[in-house]
PDB file of C-alpha atoms in Angstrom:
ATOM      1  CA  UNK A 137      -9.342 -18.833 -33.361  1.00 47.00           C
ATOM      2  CA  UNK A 138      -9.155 -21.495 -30.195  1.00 56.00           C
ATOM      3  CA  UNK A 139      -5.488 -20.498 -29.382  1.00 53.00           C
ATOM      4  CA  UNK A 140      -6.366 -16.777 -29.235  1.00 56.00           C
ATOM      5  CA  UNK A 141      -9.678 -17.357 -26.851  1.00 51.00           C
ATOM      6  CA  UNK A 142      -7.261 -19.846 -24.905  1.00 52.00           C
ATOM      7  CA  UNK A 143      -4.506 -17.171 -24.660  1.00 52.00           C
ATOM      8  CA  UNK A 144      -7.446 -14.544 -23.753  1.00 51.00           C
ATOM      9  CA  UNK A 145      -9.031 -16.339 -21.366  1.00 49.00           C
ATOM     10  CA  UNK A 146      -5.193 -17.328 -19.768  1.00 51.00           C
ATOM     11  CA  UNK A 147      -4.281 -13.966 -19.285  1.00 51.00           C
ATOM     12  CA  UNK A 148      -8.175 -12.917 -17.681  1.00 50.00           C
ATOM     13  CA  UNK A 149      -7.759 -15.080 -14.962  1.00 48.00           C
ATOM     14  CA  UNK A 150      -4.134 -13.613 -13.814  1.00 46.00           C
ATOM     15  CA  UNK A 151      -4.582 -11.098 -11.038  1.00 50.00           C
ATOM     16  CA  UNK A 152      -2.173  -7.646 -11.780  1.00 46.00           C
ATOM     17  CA  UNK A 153       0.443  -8.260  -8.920  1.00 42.00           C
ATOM     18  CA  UNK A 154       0.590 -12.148 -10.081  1.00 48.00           C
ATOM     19  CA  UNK A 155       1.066 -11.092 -13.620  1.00 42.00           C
ATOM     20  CA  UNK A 156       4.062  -8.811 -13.242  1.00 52.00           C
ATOM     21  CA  UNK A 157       5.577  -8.510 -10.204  1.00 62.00           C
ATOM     22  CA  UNK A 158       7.479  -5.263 -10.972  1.00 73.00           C
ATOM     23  CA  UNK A 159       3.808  -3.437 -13.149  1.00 77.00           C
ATOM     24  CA  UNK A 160       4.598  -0.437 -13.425  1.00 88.00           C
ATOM     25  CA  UNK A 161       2.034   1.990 -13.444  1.00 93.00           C
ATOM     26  CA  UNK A 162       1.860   5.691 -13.844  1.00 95.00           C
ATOM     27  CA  UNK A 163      -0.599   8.958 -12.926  1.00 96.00           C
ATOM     28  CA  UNK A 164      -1.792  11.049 -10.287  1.00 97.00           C
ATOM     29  CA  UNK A 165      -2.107   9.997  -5.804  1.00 97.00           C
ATOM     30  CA  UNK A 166      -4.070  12.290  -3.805  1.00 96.00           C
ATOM     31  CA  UNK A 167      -4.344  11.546  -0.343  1.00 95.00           C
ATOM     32  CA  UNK A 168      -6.532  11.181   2.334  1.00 91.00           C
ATOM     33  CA  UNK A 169      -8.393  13.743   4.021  1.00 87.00           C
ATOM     34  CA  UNK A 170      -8.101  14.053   7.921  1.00 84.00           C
ATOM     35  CA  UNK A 171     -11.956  13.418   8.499  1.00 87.00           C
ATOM     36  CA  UNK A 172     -11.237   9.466   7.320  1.00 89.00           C
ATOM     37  CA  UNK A 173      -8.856   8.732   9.908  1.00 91.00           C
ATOM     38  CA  UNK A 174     -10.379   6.333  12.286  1.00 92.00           C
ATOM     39  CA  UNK A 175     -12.751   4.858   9.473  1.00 92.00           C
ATOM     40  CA  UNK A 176     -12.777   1.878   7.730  1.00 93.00           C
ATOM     41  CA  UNK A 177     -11.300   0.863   5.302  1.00 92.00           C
ATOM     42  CA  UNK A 178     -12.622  -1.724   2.550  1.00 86.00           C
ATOM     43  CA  UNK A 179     -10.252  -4.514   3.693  1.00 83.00           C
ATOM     44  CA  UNK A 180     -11.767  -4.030   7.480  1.00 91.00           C
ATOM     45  CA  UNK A 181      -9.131  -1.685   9.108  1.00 92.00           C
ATOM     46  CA  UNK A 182      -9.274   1.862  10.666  1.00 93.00           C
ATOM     47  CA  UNK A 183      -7.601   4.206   8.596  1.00 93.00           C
ATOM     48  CA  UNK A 184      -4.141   5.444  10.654  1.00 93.00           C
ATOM     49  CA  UNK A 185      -3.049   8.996   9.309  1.00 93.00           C
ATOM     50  CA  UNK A 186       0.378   7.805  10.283  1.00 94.00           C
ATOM     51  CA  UNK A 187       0.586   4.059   8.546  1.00 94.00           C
ATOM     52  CA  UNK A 188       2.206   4.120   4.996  1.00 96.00           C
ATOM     53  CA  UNK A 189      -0.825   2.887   3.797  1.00 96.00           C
ATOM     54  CA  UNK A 190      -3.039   3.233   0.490  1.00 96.00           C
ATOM     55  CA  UNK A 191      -6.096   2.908  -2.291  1.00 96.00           C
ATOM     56  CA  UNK A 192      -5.746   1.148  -5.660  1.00 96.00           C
ATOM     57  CA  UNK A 193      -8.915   0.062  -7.642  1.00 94.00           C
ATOM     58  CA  UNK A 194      -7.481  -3.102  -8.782  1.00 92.00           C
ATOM     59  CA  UNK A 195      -4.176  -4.454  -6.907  1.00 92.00           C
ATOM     60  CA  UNK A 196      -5.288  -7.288  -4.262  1.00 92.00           C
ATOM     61  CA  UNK A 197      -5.676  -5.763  -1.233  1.00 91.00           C
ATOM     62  CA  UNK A 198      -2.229  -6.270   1.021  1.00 92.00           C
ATOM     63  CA  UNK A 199      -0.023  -5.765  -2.033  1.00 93.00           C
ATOM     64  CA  UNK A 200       3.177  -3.953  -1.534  1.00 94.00           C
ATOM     65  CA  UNK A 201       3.479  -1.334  -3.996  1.00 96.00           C
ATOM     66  CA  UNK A 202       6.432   1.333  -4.207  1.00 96.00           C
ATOM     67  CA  UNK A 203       5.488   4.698  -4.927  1.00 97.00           C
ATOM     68  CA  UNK A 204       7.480   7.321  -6.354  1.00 96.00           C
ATOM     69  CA  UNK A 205       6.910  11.190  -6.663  1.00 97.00           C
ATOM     70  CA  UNK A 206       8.037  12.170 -10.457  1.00 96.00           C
ATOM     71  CA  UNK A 207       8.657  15.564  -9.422  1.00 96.00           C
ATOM     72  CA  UNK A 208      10.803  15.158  -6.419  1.00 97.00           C
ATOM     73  CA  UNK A 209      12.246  11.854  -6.988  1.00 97.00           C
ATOM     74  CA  UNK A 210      10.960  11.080  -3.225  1.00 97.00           C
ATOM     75  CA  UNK A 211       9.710   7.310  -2.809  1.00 96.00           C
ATOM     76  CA  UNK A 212       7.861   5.268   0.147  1.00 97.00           C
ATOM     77  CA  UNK A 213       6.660   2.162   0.395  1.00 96.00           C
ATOM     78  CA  UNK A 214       2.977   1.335   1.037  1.00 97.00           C
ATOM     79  CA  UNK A 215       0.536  -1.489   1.624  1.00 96.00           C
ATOM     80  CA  UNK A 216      -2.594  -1.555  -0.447  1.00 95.00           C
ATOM     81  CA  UNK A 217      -5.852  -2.007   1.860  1.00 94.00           C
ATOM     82  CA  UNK A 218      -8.497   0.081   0.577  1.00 95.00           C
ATOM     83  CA  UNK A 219     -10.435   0.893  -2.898  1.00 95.00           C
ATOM     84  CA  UNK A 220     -10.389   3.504  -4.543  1.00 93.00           C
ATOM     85  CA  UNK A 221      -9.455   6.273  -5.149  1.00 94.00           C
ATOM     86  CA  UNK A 222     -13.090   7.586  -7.062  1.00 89.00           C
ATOM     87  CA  UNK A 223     -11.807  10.754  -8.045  1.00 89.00           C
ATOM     88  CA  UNK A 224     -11.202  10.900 -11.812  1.00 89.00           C
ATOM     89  CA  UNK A 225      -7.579  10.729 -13.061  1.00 89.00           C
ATOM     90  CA  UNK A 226      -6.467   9.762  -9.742  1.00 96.00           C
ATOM     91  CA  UNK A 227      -4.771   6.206  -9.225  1.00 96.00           C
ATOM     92  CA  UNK A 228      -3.797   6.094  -5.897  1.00 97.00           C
ATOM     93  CA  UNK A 229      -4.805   7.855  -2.464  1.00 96.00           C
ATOM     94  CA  UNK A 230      -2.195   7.783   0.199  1.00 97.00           C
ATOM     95  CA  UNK A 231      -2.414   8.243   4.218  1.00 95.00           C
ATOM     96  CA  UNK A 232      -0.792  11.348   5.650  1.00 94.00           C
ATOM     97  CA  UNK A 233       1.804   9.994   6.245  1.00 95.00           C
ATOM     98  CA  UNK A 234       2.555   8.356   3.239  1.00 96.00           C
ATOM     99  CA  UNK A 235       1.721  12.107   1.236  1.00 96.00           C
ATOM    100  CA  UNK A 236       4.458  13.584   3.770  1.00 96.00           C
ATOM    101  CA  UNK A 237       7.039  11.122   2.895  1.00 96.00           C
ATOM    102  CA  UNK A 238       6.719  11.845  -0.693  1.00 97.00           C
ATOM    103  CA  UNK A 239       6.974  15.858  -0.381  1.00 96.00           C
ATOM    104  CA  UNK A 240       2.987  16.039  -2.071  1.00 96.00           C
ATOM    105  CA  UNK A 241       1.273  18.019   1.109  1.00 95.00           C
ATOM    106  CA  UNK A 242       1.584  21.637   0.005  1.00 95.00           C
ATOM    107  CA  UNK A 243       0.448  20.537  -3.733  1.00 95.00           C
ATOM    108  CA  UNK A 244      -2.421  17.915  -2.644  1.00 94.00           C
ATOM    109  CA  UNK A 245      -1.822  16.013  -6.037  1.00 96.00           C
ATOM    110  CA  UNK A 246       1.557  14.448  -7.605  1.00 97.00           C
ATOM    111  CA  UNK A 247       2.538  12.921 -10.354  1.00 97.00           C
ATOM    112  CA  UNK A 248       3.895   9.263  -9.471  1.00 97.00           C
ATOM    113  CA  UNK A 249       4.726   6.084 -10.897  1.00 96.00           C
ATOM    114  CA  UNK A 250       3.601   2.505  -8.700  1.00 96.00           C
ATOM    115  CA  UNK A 251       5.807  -0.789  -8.958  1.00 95.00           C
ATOM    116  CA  UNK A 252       4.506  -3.418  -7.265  1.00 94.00           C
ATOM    117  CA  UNK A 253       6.693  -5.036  -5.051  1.00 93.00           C
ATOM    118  CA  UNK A 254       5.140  -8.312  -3.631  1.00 88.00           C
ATOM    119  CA  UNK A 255       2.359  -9.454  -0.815  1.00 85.00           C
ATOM    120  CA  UNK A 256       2.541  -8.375   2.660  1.00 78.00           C
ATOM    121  CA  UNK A 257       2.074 -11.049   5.267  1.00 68.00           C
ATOM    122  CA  UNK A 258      -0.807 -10.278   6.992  1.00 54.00           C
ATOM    123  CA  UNK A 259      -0.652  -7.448   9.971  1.00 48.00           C
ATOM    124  CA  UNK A 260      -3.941  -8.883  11.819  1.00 45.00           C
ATOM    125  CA  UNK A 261      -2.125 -12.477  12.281  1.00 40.00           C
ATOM    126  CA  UNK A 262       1.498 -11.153  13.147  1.00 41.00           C
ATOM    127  CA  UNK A 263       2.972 -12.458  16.470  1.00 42.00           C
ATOM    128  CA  UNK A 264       3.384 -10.678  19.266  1.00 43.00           C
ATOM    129  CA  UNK A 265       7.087  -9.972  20.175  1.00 45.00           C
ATOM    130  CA  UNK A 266       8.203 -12.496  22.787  1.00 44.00           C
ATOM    131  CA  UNK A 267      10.903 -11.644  25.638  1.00 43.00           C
ATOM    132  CA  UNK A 268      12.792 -14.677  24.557  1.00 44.00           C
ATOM    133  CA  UNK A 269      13.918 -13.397  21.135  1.00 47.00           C
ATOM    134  CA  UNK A 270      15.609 -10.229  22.588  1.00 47.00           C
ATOM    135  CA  UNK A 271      19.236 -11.186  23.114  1.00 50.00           C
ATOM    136  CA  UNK A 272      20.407 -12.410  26.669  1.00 49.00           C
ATOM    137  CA  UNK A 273      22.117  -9.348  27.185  1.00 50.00           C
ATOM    138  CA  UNK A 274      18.797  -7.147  27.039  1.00 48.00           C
ATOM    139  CA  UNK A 275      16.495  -9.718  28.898  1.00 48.00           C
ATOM    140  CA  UNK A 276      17.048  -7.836  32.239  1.00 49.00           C
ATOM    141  CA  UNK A 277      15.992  -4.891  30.465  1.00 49.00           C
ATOM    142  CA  UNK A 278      12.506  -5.912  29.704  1.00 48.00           C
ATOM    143  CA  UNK A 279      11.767  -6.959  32.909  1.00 46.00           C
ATOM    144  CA  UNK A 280       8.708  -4.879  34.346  1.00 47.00           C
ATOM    145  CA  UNK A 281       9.507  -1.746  36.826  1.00 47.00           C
ATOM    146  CA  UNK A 282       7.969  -2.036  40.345  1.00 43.00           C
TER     147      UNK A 282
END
């Protein structure tokens, strides 16, 4: 009885994406109504209609996941930084721009499968492009215009 509580209590403690790296899950994505763009979301960032971007109830927020339309065979990559979706059925909303890359506009609701992919790094913390990693041959180029 110990080993199976042990086992039980092992597996609890796993987060999804840290479990299985490829989980595969399947149902229906909706996405995300125009009037949300510009509000945030639960991870602290304005929703972008054009960011491939998305809801899961239970990945860790900043979790790649791959996301594939069942009836088109059309597949985009998005990062996880909101909850939800709350409708019923649903397991994933998608930004606009995510919807348009998988064909699902016209419908409004798809049939897809998620595979998680891995963690993003972090898009608040990411350095700013520096002049000196552009190749010599396209410094002049980014000098400023007077």
């Amino acid at each position: 009885m110990s080993v199976i509580m042990s086992i039980m209590l092992f597996f609890s403690s796993i987060k999804p994406a840290e479990t299985l790296p490829s989980l595969i899950q399947k149902g229906k994505a909706s996405f995300y109504s125009k009037k949300f763009n510009g509000r945030k979301t639960a991870y602290g960032e304005r929703v972008s209609a054009e960011a491939l971007e998305g809801a899961h109830r239970s990945f860790p927020l900043n979790t790649l996941v791959e996301v594939t339309n069942l009836d088109n065979q059309r597949t985009v990559i998005v990062r996880i930084n909101d909850r939800g979706p709350f409708a019923k059925g649903r397991v994933i909303d998608l930004t606009h721009a995510a919807a348009r890359a998988l064909g699902m506009i016209s419908k409004g609701v798809a049939n897809v499968s998620l595979r998680v992919i891995g963690k993003s790094q972090s898009v608040a913390f990411a350095p700013a492009p520096s002049a000196f990693s552009a190749p010599v041959a396209f410094q002049p180029l980014l000098e400023p215009v007077l």
